[in-house]
Coordinates of C-alpha atoms in Angstrom, one line a residue:
Chain A
M1085 CA 49.8 173.9 49.0
L1086 CA 46.3 175.2 48.0
K1087 CA 44.8 173.0 50.7
K1088 CA 47.0 174.6 53.3
I1089 CA 46.1 178.2 52.2
H1090 CA 42.4 177.2 52.3
I1091 CA 42.8 175.9 55.9
F1092 CA 44.6 179.1 56.9
I1093 CA 42.0 181.5 55.2
T1094 CA 39.1 179.5 56.6
G1095 CA 40.5 179.6 60.2
F1096 CA 41.4 183.3 59.9
A1097 CA 37.9 184.1 58.5
G1098 CA 36.2 182.0 61.3
I1099 CA 38.0 184.0 64.0
C1100 CA 37.3 187.3 62.4
A1101 CA 33.6 186.4 62.0
G1102 CA 33.3 185.2 65.6
L1103 CA 35.0 188.5 66.9
I1104 CA 32.7 190.7 64.8
V1105 CA 29.6 188.8 66.2
L1106 CA 30.9 189.2 69.8
L1107 CA 31.7 192.9 69.1
F1108 CA 28.2 193.7 67.9
T1109 CA 26.2 191.7 70.5
D1110 CA 25.5 192.5 74.0
G1111 CA 24.9 190.0 76.9
L1112 CA 25.2 186.2 76.6
N1113 CA 22.7 185.0 74.1
N1114 CA 22.7 182.5 71.3
I1115 CA 24.4 184.9 68.8
E1116 CA 27.3 185.4 71.2
L1117 CA 27.6 181.6 71.4
V1118 CA 27.7 181.5 67.6
G1119 CA 30.5 184.1 67.7
I1120 CA 32.5 182.1 70.3
A1121 CA 32.0 178.9 68.1
C1122 CA 33.2 180.8 65.0
C1123 CA 36.3 182.0 66.9
A1124 CA 37.0 178.5 68.3
G1125 CA 36.4 176.9 64.9
G1126 CA 38.7 179.5 63.2
A1127 CA 41.3 178.9 65.9
V1128 CA 41.2 175.1 65.3
W1129 CA 41.6 175.7 61.6
L1130 CA 44.5 178.0 62.2
L1131 CA 46.2 175.6 64.6
R1132 CA 45.6 172.9 61.9
Y1133 CA 47.4 175.1 59.4
F1134 CA 50.4 175.8 61.7
Y1135 CA 50.6 172.2 62.6
T1136 CA 50.8 171.0 59.0
E1137 CA 53.2 173.9 58.2
S1138 CA 55.5 172.9 61.1
K1139 CA 55.4 169.3 60.0
T1140 CA 56.4 170.3 56.5
L1141 CA 59.1 172.5 57.9
I1142 CA 60.5 169.8 60.2
G1143 CA 60.5 167.4 57.1
R1144 CA 62.3 170.0 55.2
L1145 CA 64.8 170.5 57.9
D1146 CA 65.3 166.7 58.1
I1147 CA 65.9 166.6 54.4
L1148 CA 68.3 169.5 54.6
E1149 CA 70.2 167.8 57.5
R1150 CA 70.3 164.5 55.5
D1151 CA 71.5 166.4 52.5
Y1152 CA 74.1 168.2 54.5
K1153 CA 75.3 164.9 56.0
L1154 CA 75.4 163.4 52.6
Q1155 CA 77.3 166.3 51.1
R1156 CA 79.7 166.3 54.1
E1157 CA 80.4 162.5 53.5
K1158 CA 80.9 163.2 49.9
I1159 CA 83.3 166.0 50.6
M1160 CA 85.1 163.9 53.2
Q1161 CA 85.4 161.1 50.7
A1162 CA 86.7 163.5 48.0
V1163 CA 89.2 164.9 50.5
M1164 CA 90.3 161.3 51.3
E1165 CA 90.5 160.5 47.7
A1166 CA 92.5 163.6 47.0
K1167 CA 94.8 162.7 49.8
D1168 CA 95.1 159.2 48.4
Y1169 CA 95.9 160.5 44.9
K1170 CA 98.6 162.8 46.4
L1171 CA 100.0 159.8 48.2
Q1172 CA 99.9 157.7 45.1
A1173 CA 101.5 160.4 43.1
Q1174 CA 104.3 160.7 45.7
L1175 CA 104.7 156.9 45.8
L1176 CA 104.9 156.8 42.0
K1177 CA 107.4 159.6 42.0
R1178 CA 109.5 157.8 44.6
Q1179 CA 109.2 154.5 42.7
K1180 CA 110.3 156.3 39.5
H1181 CA 113.3 157.8 41.3
N1182 CA 114.2 154.4 42.7
T1183 CA 113.8 152.7 39.3
E1184 CA 116.0 155.4 37.7
A1185 CA 118.5 155.1 40.5
I1186 CA 118.7 151.3 40.0
I1187 CA 119.0 151.7 36.3
Y1188 CA 121.7 154.4 36.6
S1189 CA 123.7 152.3 39.1
I1190 CA 123.7 149.2 36.9
N1191 CA 127.1 148.6 35.3
D1192 CA 125.4 147.3 32.1
A1193 CA 124.1 149.8 29.6
V1194 CA 120.3 150.1 29.8
I1195 CA 118.1 151.7 27.2
V1196 CA 114.3 152.0 27.5
T1197 CA 112.5 153.0 24.3
D1198 CA 108.8 153.6 23.6
I1199 CA 106.5 152.2 20.9
N1200 CA 107.9 154.6 18.4
D1201 CA 111.5 153.8 19.3
R1202 CA 112.0 157.1 21.0
L1203 CA 114.3 157.1 24.0
L1204 CA 112.6 157.1 27.4
L1205 CA 115.5 156.4 29.6
A1206 CA 119.1 155.5 29.3
N1207 CA 121.9 155.3 31.8
A1208 CA 125.4 156.9 31.4
Q1209 CA 126.9 153.6 30.3
A1210 CA 124.5 153.3 27.4
G1211 CA 125.4 156.9 26.4
E1212 CA 129.1 156.1 26.6
I1213 CA 128.9 152.9 24.6
L1214 CA 126.5 154.1 21.9
G1215 CA 127.9 157.7 21.8
F1216 CA 125.0 160.0 22.9
D1217 CA 124.2 162.3 25.8
A1218 CA 122.0 160.1 28.1
N1219 CA 120.7 163.1 30.1
N1220 CA 119.4 165.2 27.2
S1221 CA 118.1 162.8 24.7
V1222 CA 114.7 161.8 26.1
L1223 CA 112.0 161.4 23.5
K1224 CA 114.4 161.6 20.7
L1225 CA 114.4 158.9 18.1
L1226 CA 117.0 156.2 18.8
E1227 CA 118.1 156.2 15.1
D1228 CA 118.9 159.9 15.4
L1229 CA 121.0 159.3 18.5
V1230 CA 122.9 156.1 17.8
S1231 CA 125.1 155.9 14.8
D1232 CA 125.4 152.1 15.0
S1233 CA 122.5 150.8 12.9
D1234 CA 122.7 147.2 14.2
I1235 CA 121.3 147.8 17.6
V1236 CA 118.7 150.3 16.4
N1237 CA 117.4 147.7 13.9
L1238 CA 117.5 144.9 16.4
I1239 CA 115.4 146.9 18.9
K1240 CA 113.0 147.9 16.1
K1241 CA 112.7 144.3 14.9
S1242 CA 112.2 142.9 18.4
R1243 CA 109.4 145.5 19.0
Q1244 CA 107.7 144.8 15.7
G1245 CA 108.0 141.1 16.1
K1246 CA 106.7 141.4 19.7
I1247 CA 109.4 139.1 20.9
R1248 CA 109.4 138.9 24.6
D1249 CA 113.2 138.3 25.1
V1250 CA 115.9 138.1 22.5
R1251 CA 119.7 137.9 22.8
H1252 CA 122.4 139.1 20.3
E1253 CA 126.1 139.5 20.4
L1254 CA 127.3 142.9 19.2
E1255 CA 130.7 144.5 18.9
F1256 CA 131.1 148.3 19.6
E1257 CA 134.1 150.5 19.1
T1258 CA 134.7 152.2 22.5
K1259 CA 137.4 154.4 24.0
E1260 CA 139.1 151.2 25.3
G1261 CA 139.0 149.7 21.8
P1262 CA 136.6 147.1 20.4
R1263 CA 134.4 145.5 23.0
I1264 CA 131.9 142.6 22.7
Y1265 CA 128.5 143.0 24.3
E1266 CA 125.6 140.6 24.8
C1267 CA 122.5 142.6 23.9
I1268 CA 119.3 141.4 25.6
I1269 CA 116.2 143.1 24.2
S1270 CA 112.9 142.6 26.1
C1271 CA 109.6 144.0 24.9
I1272 CA 107.4 145.8 27.4
F1273 CA 103.7 144.9 27.5
D1274 CA 100.9 146.9 29.2
E1275 CA 98.0 145.4 31.2
N1276 CA 96.1 144.7 27.9
A1277 CA 99.1 142.7 26.6
Q1278 CA 99.8 145.5 24.1
I1279 CA 103.4 146.3 23.4
C1280 CA 104.4 149.7 24.7
G1281 CA 108.2 149.7 24.3
A1282 CA 111.4 147.8 24.8
V1283 CA 114.2 147.5 27.3
S1284 CA 117.7 146.8 26.0
V1285 CA 120.5 145.7 28.2
L1286 CA 124.1 145.6 26.9
H1287 CA 126.4 143.4 29.0
D1288 CA 130.2 143.5 28.3
I1289 CA 131.3 139.9 27.6
T1290 CA 134.8 140.8 26.2
R1291 CA 136.6 139.4 29.3
E1292 CA 134.5 136.2 29.3
R1293 CA 135.3 135.8 25.6
E1294 CA 139.0 136.3 26.3
I1295 CA 138.9 133.8 29.2
S1296 CA 137.1 131.3 27.0
Q1297 CA 139.6 131.8 24.3
M1298 CA 142.4 131.4 26.8
K1299 CA 140.8 128.2 28.1
N1300 CA 140.5 126.8 24.6
E1301 CA 144.1 127.7 23.9
F1302 CA 145.1 126.2 27.3
V1303 CA 143.4 122.9 26.5
S1304 CA 145.1 122.9 23.1
H1305 CA 148.5 123.7 24.6
V1306 CA 148.1 121.1 27.4
S1307 CA 147.1 118.5 25.0
H1308 CA 150.0 119.3 22.8
E1309 CA 152.4 119.4 25.7
L1310 CA 151.1 116.0 27.1
K1311 CA 151.1 114.3 23.7
T1312 CA 154.6 115.4 22.7
P1313 CA 156.6 113.4 25.4
L1314 CA 153.9 110.6 25.1
A1315 CA 154.7 110.4 21.3
S1316 CA 158.4 109.8 22.0
I1317 CA 157.6 107.2 24.7
T1318 CA 155.2 105.3 22.5
A1319 CA 157.4 105.4 19.4
Y1320 CA 160.6 104.4 21.2
A1321 CA 158.8 101.6 23.1
E1322 CA 157.4 100.3 19.9
M1323 CA 160.9 100.3 18.3
L1324 CA 162.3 98.3 21.2
V1325 CA 159.4 95.8 21.1
D1326 CA 159.9 95.4 17.4
G1327 CA 163.6 94.8 17.8
E1328 CA 164.5 97.9 15.7
A1329 CA 167.2 98.8 18.1
S1330 CA 169.9 96.4 17.0
D1331 CA 172.6 96.9 19.6
E1332 CA 172.8 97.3 23.3
K1333 CA 174.0 100.9 23.1
T1334 CA 171.0 102.0 21.0
R1335 CA 168.6 100.1 23.3
K1336 CA 170.1 101.9 26.3
E1337 CA 169.7 105.2 24.5
F1338 CA 166.0 104.4 23.8
Y1339 CA 165.4 103.4 27.5
S1340 CA 167.0 106.7 28.6
I1341 CA 164.8 108.7 26.2
I1342 CA 161.7 106.9 27.4
Q1343 CA 162.7 107.7 31.0
T1344 CA 163.4 111.4 30.4
Q1345 CA 160.2 111.9 28.4
A1346 CA 158.2 110.2 31.2
Q1347 CA 159.7 112.6 33.7
R1348 CA 158.8 115.5 31.4
L1349 CA 155.3 114.3 31.2
N1350 CA 155.1 113.9 35.0
R1351 CA 156.5 117.5 35.5
L1352 CA 153.8 118.9 33.3
I1353 CA 151.0 117.0 35.1
E1354 CA 152.5 118.2 38.4
D1355 CA 152.5 121.8 37.2
I1356 CA 148.8 121.5 36.2
L1357 CA 147.8 119.9 39.4
N1358 CA 149.8 122.3 41.6
V1359 CA 148.3 125.4 40.0
S1360 CA 144.9 123.8 40.6
R1361 CA 145.7 122.8 44.2
I1362 CA 147.2 126.2 45.1
E1363 CA 144.2 128.1 43.6
S1364 CA 141.7 125.9 45.4
G1365 CA 143.6 126.1 48.7
L1366 CA 144.0 122.4 48.8
V1367 CA 147.8 122.3 48.6
K1368 CA 149.5 120.5 51.5
L1369 CA 152.8 122.1 52.3
N1370 CA 155.6 120.2 54.0
K1371 CA 157.7 123.1 55.2
E1372 CA 161.1 122.3 56.7
P1373 CA 164.5 124.0 57.0
I1374 CA 166.0 123.7 53.5
S1375 CA 168.8 125.3 51.6
A1376 CA 167.8 126.9 48.3
M1377 CA 171.5 126.8 47.2
L1378 CA 171.5 123.0 47.5
L1379 CA 168.3 122.7 45.6
V1380 CA 169.8 125.0 42.9
R1381 CA 172.8 122.6 42.6
D1382 CA 170.5 119.6 42.2
A1383 CA 168.3 121.3 39.6
V1384 CA 171.3 122.5 37.6
Q1385 CA 172.6 118.9 37.4
M1386 CA 169.1 117.7 36.3
I1387 CA 168.8 120.4 33.5
K1388 CA 172.3 120.0 32.1
S1389 CA 171.4 117.1 29.8
Y1390 CA 168.4 119.0 28.4
A1391 CA 170.6 122.1 27.9
A1392 CA 173.3 120.0 26.2
E1393 CA 170.8 119.1 23.4
K1394 CA 171.0 122.7 22.4
Q1395 CA 174.7 123.1 23.3
I1396 CA 173.8 125.5 26.0
E1397 CA 176.3 125.9 28.8
V1398 CA 174.9 126.1 32.3
E1399 CA 177.1 127.8 35.0
E1400 CA 176.2 127.7 38.6
K1401 CA 177.5 130.4 41.0
T1402 CA 176.1 129.7 44.4
A1403 CA 177.5 131.0 47.7
I1404 CA 179.6 128.8 50.1
V1405 CA 177.5 130.0 53.0
F1406 CA 174.4 128.0 52.7
D1407 CA 171.1 129.6 53.5
Q1408 CA 168.4 128.1 55.5
V1409 CA 164.8 128.9 54.5
L1410 CA 161.6 127.4 55.7
G1411 CA 160.1 125.9 52.7
D1412 CA 158.6 122.9 50.9
K1413 CA 161.5 121.2 49.2
D1414 CA 159.6 119.7 46.2
M1415 CA 157.9 123.0 45.5
I1416 CA 161.1 125.2 45.7
S1417 CA 162.8 122.6 43.5
Q1418 CA 160.0 122.9 41.0
V1419 CA 160.4 126.6 40.9
I1420 CA 164.1 126.4 40.2
I1421 CA 163.5 123.7 37.5
N1422 CA 160.8 125.8 35.9
L1423 CA 163.0 128.8 35.7
L1424 CA 165.9 126.8 34.3
S1425 CA 163.9 124.9 31.7
N1426 CA 162.4 128.2 30.6
A1427 CA 165.9 129.6 30.2
V1428 CA 166.8 126.6 28.1
K1429 CA 163.6 126.8 26.0
Y1430 CA 164.1 130.5 25.1
T1431 CA 167.9 130.5 24.6
P1432 CA 169.2 129.7 21.1
E1433 CA 171.8 127.0 20.5
N1434 CA 175.2 127.7 21.9
G1435 CA 173.8 130.1 24.5
R1436 CA 174.7 130.4 28.1
I1437 CA 172.7 130.2 31.4
T1438 CA 174.1 131.5 34.7
V1439 CA 172.6 130.6 38.0
D1440 CA 173.5 132.9 40.9
G1441 CA 172.7 132.3 44.5
E1442 CA 173.4 134.9 47.3
V1443 CA 172.5 135.4 50.9
D1444 CA 171.5 139.0 51.5
E1445 CA 172.2 139.6 55.2
S1446 CA 170.9 143.2 55.2
E1447 CA 167.5 142.2 53.6
Q1448 CA 167.5 138.8 55.4
V1449 CA 166.7 137.0 52.2
V1450 CA 168.3 134.4 49.9
R1451 CA 168.2 135.5 46.3
I1452 CA 168.4 133.1 43.3
K1453 CA 168.8 134.5 39.8
V1454 CA 168.7 132.6 36.5
T1455 CA 170.2 134.7 33.7
D1456 CA 170.2 133.6 30.1
T1457 CA 171.4 134.8 26.7
G1458 CA 168.0 134.1 25.2
V1459 CA 165.5 135.9 23.0
G1460 CA 164.3 138.3 25.7
I1461 CA 160.8 139.6 26.4
P1462 CA 159.3 142.9 25.0
A1463 CA 158.9 145.5 27.9
E1464 CA 155.1 145.8 27.5
E1465 CA 154.7 142.0 28.1
I1466 CA 156.7 141.8 31.3
E1467 CA 153.9 142.8 33.6
H1468 CA 151.7 139.9 32.2
L1469 CA 154.4 137.2 32.4
F1470 CA 153.2 135.6 35.6
N1471 CA 149.6 135.5 34.6
K1472 CA 148.1 132.1 34.2
F1473 CA 148.0 130.8 30.6
Y1474 CA 149.9 133.9 29.4
R1475 CA 152.4 133.4 26.7
V1476 CA 154.6 136.0 25.0
K1477 CA 153.2 136.0 21.5
A1478 CA 156.4 137.1 19.9
N1479 CA 158.2 134.1 21.5
N1480 CA 155.6 131.4 20.7
K1481 CA 157.6 130.4 17.7
Y1482 CA 160.7 129.5 19.8
A1483 CA 159.0 127.0 22.2
K1484 CA 155.8 125.4 23.1
G1485 CA 154.2 125.8 26.5
T1486 CA 151.1 125.9 28.6
G1487 CA 151.6 129.4 30.1
L1488 CA 151.5 127.8 33.6
G1489 CA 155.1 127.5 34.6
L1490 CA 155.7 131.1 35.6
N1491 CA 152.3 131.4 37.3
L1492 CA 153.2 128.5 39.4
V1493 CA 156.6 130.0 40.3
K1494 CA 154.9 133.2 41.5
Q1495 CA 152.2 131.3 43.4
I1496 CA 154.8 129.0 45.2
I1497 CA 157.2 131.8 46.1
E1498 CA 154.8 134.6 46.9
K1499 CA 151.6 132.9 48.0
L1500 CA 153.0 129.9 49.8
H1501 CA 156.4 131.1 51.0
G1502 CA 156.0 134.8 51.5
G1503 CA 158.9 135.6 49.1
R1504 CA 159.1 137.7 45.9
V1505 CA 159.7 137.0 42.2
F1506 CA 161.4 139.4 39.8
V1507 CA 162.3 139.7 36.2
T1508 CA 164.4 141.9 33.9
S1509 CA 164.7 141.4 30.2
S1510 CA 166.1 142.9 27.0
V1511 CA 164.9 141.7 23.6
G1512 CA 167.6 140.0 21.7
K1513 CA 170.0 140.0 24.7
G1514 CA 168.4 137.8 27.3
S1515 CA 166.4 137.7 30.5
C1516 CA 167.0 137.3 34.2
F1517 CA 164.3 135.6 36.3
G1518 CA 164.7 135.3 40.0
F1519 CA 163.2 135.0 43.5
E1520 CA 163.8 135.9 47.1
L1521 CA 162.9 133.8 50.1
P1522 CA 163.0 135.0 53.7
L1523 CA 166.0 133.6 55.7
M1524 CA 165.6 131.6 58.8
A1525 CA 167.7 132.9 61.7
Q1526 CA 170.2 130.0 61.7
K1527 CA 172.9 129.5 59.1
V1528 CA 175.0 126.5 58.3
T1529 CA 178.5 126.8 57.0
V1530 CA 180.0 123.9 55.0
Chain B
M826 CA 166.9 101.5 -8.0
E827 CA 167.6 104.6 -6.1
N828 CA 166.1 104.9 -2.6
K829 CA 163.2 107.3 -2.1
K830 CA 164.1 110.5 -0.4
I831 CA 162.1 111.8 2.6
V832 CA 162.4 115.1 4.5
V833 CA 161.4 114.8 8.2
A834 CA 160.8 118.0 10.1
D835 CA 160.0 118.2 13.8
D836 CA 161.3 120.5 16.6
E837 CA 161.3 117.5 18.9
I838 CA 164.7 115.9 18.3
H839 CA 163.6 112.5 19.6
I840 CA 160.7 112.3 17.2
V841 CA 162.9 113.2 14.3
Q842 CA 165.4 110.6 15.3
V843 CA 162.9 107.8 15.8
V844 CA 161.1 108.5 12.5
A845 CA 164.4 108.7 10.6
M846 CA 165.6 105.4 12.1
K847 CA 162.3 103.6 11.3
L848 CA 162.4 104.9 7.7
R849 CA 166.2 104.3 7.2
N850 CA 165.7 100.7 8.6
N851 CA 163.2 100.3 5.8
G852 CA 165.3 101.5 3.0
F853 CA 164.5 105.2 2.7
D854 CA 166.9 108.1 2.5
V855 CA 166.0 110.5 5.2
I856 CA 167.1 114.2 5.7
T857 CA 166.0 115.9 8.9
A858 CA 165.1 119.4 9.9
Q859 CA 164.1 120.9 13.3
N860 CA 162.1 123.9 12.1
G861 CA 159.9 124.9 9.1
A862 CA 162.5 127.2 7.6
E863 CA 165.1 124.6 7.5
A864 CA 162.7 122.0 6.1
Y865 CA 161.8 124.5 3.3
E866 CA 165.4 124.9 2.3
L867 CA 165.8 121.1 2.2
C868 CA 162.7 120.6 0.1
I869 CA 164.0 123.2 -2.4
N870 CA 167.5 121.8 -2.6
E871 CA 166.9 118.1 -2.2
K872 CA 163.6 117.7 -4.2
P873 CA 162.4 114.9 -1.9
D874 CA 159.7 112.3 -2.7
L875 CA 157.9 112.9 0.5
L876 CA 157.7 115.4 3.3
I877 CA 156.8 114.4 6.9
T878 CA 156.3 117.5 9.0
D879 CA 155.1 118.4 12.5
Y880 CA 152.1 120.7 12.6
Q881 CA 153.6 123.2 15.2
M882 CA 157.2 124.2 14.8
P883 CA 159.3 127.2 15.7
L884 CA 160.1 129.9 13.1
M885 CA 157.7 128.4 10.5
T886 CA 154.8 126.1 11.3
G887 CA 154.2 122.9 9.4
I888 CA 151.1 124.5 7.7
D889 CA 153.0 127.6 6.7
L890 CA 155.8 125.3 5.3
I891 CA 153.3 123.4 3.2
K892 CA 151.6 126.7 2.0
K893 CA 155.1 127.9 0.9
I894 CA 156.2 124.7 -0.9
R895 CA 152.9 124.6 -2.8
T896 CA 153.8 127.9 -4.4
V897 CA 156.9 126.2 -5.9
Q898 CA 156.0 124.5 -9.1
E899 CA 158.2 121.4 -8.7
L900 CA 156.9 120.9 -5.1
A901 CA 153.2 121.6 -5.8
A902 CA 152.4 117.9 -5.9
L903 CA 154.8 116.7 -3.3
P904 CA 153.1 114.1 -1.0
V905 CA 153.0 115.4 2.6
I906 CA 152.3 113.6 5.9
V907 CA 151.5 115.9 8.9
L908 CA 152.2 114.8 12.4
T909 CA 150.1 116.7 15.0
A910 CA 149.7 116.8 18.7
R911 CA 147.1 119.5 18.6
G912 CA 144.2 119.3 21.0
F913 CA 141.5 120.2 18.5
A914 CA 140.6 118.7 15.1
I915 CA 142.3 120.1 12.1
E916 CA 140.2 122.3 9.9
E917 CA 138.5 120.0 7.5
D918 CA 139.1 122.0 4.4
L919 CA 142.8 122.5 5.2
Q920 CA 143.7 118.9 4.1
E921 CA 142.0 119.3 0.8
K922 CA 143.1 122.8 0.2
L923 CA 146.8 122.1 0.8
N924 CA 146.7 118.6 -0.8
I925 CA 147.9 117.0 2.4
T926 CA 148.2 113.2 2.0
K927 CA 147.6 112.3 5.6
F928 CA 147.2 113.8 9.1
L929 CA 148.7 111.5 11.8
S930 CA 147.9 112.3 15.4
K931 CA 150.6 112.1 18.1
P932 CA 151.3 109.7 19.7
F933 CA 151.7 107.7 16.6
S934 CA 153.0 104.2 15.8
P935 CA 156.2 104.2 13.7
K936 CA 154.9 101.1 12.0
E937 CA 151.7 102.9 11.1
L938 CA 153.7 105.9 9.8
L939 CA 155.8 103.6 7.7
A940 CA 152.7 102.0 6.1
H941 CA 151.4 105.5 5.2
V942 CA 154.8 106.5 3.8
E943 CA 154.8 103.4 1.6
H944 CA 151.2 104.0 0.5
S945 CA 151.9 107.7 -0.2
I946 CA 155.1 107.2 -2.3
G947 CA 153.4 104.5 -4.2
Q948 CA 155.8 101.7 -3.8
T949 CA 157.8 99.9 -1.1
A950 CA 161.3 101.1 -0.9
G951 CA 163.9 98.5 -1.8
K952 CA 165.9 97.3 1.2

């Protein structure tokens, strides 16, 4: 800087000195030449000053421009980053909404808690099961919200134990009564593998438990039902082999028992197989024009010996005008036999069973009704009667069974033949089970 | 010597008949019942030497029958053979708890049943 001032002053002084010399001299002589030289030297020094000054200025301008560009880039970058943050924030917000929407739409109860067991998120199902307001309970301690200490302690234990995934079975009292839930608690870990909370999912397994229980009971019932006739067959066969039946009459009686028990066994196996076949759609129907009335007559004859064991009278009131329906003879027979054998099972000794058959011209159906003087069915159980494996608890003591017979009746009549089953009952007085099948156009009179 | 008396209870009439015949053929006196309530009355009135009962019966199950007779002082030590067609195993502690002599699964052999009867009552019945 000092150097530049020096050049400027020297140049300026040279020009001034040259001009003074030229002003006070007259004519071209050596002194005037000195003045001109001083002016020229001063001018050179001044030019030199301006030249260095301009270079500095250009350099400064360059730096300024570079700085400006740099700043502009930085600003642009910052703007871009800001935009990116905004986008990311929007994305996060959207993701949060989506996650919440997913959680709220799950049928299972979902509870998300933080490291201090405070509620972060819970869907309505969770609130309903555990009895708190899912919308206004965020950041409240779970133990303050949920009265059931089991689940609160389980979540706490899982979190403290840093267990990644744990399953428990819990029972809660709900509006619909006691329900069983499978409770899956999973700990949440952050990027540093530090635990930051827990997600608990409650899945209602009451129905599964009921089905499992029904299946177990079914296996037990089926086993019992299969073994019972088998026990008679085995025992009577052994008696015959060992010569314990001394006379021909006794032997014949034993043969007859073995035969009827074998038929009973076969009916049961057929029932089980038919339910399975119908359900899986594998049933092969052999539909032909048949008369339900005639099948009723055959079935009544078949059931009479079974009814006689309990001194039950079986009366048949079928119409003279025989119906014609399009059906599978074996299956419709099975339906009638199932209804008749049920009537015998649940009618006390010395009771009465009436079988009615009528052709309803106006409805274009044939209607078969089996009415007994049996134990009857409580009104609240009637709607469940045709469910698979369902057995009327109050009537279990009167007879054994698999809970398949009536389900099969319904499936054969309604699913396979387009008919309708019906039932009326009065406890202590008796029941009436029946079915309708659509008539074929043609009728045969005998 | 008087014949030993046995009460046989089963809701399956054919089972009752075949068991009764096998036992009678071998010198036992047999009284039959077709449900638990009937069998209980017989046990009270007849004071049998042995009870053979089905597990599952109408009105009163075989197990309920045994529980009830165990409350009667004279029947507390009555030997009991249970016939069962149940699909699942009998609760292990039930046999000991109710002092049940033998569980016999259906289908059973009348000969095998007879052997258990003779073993339970302690001596072969005189024919």
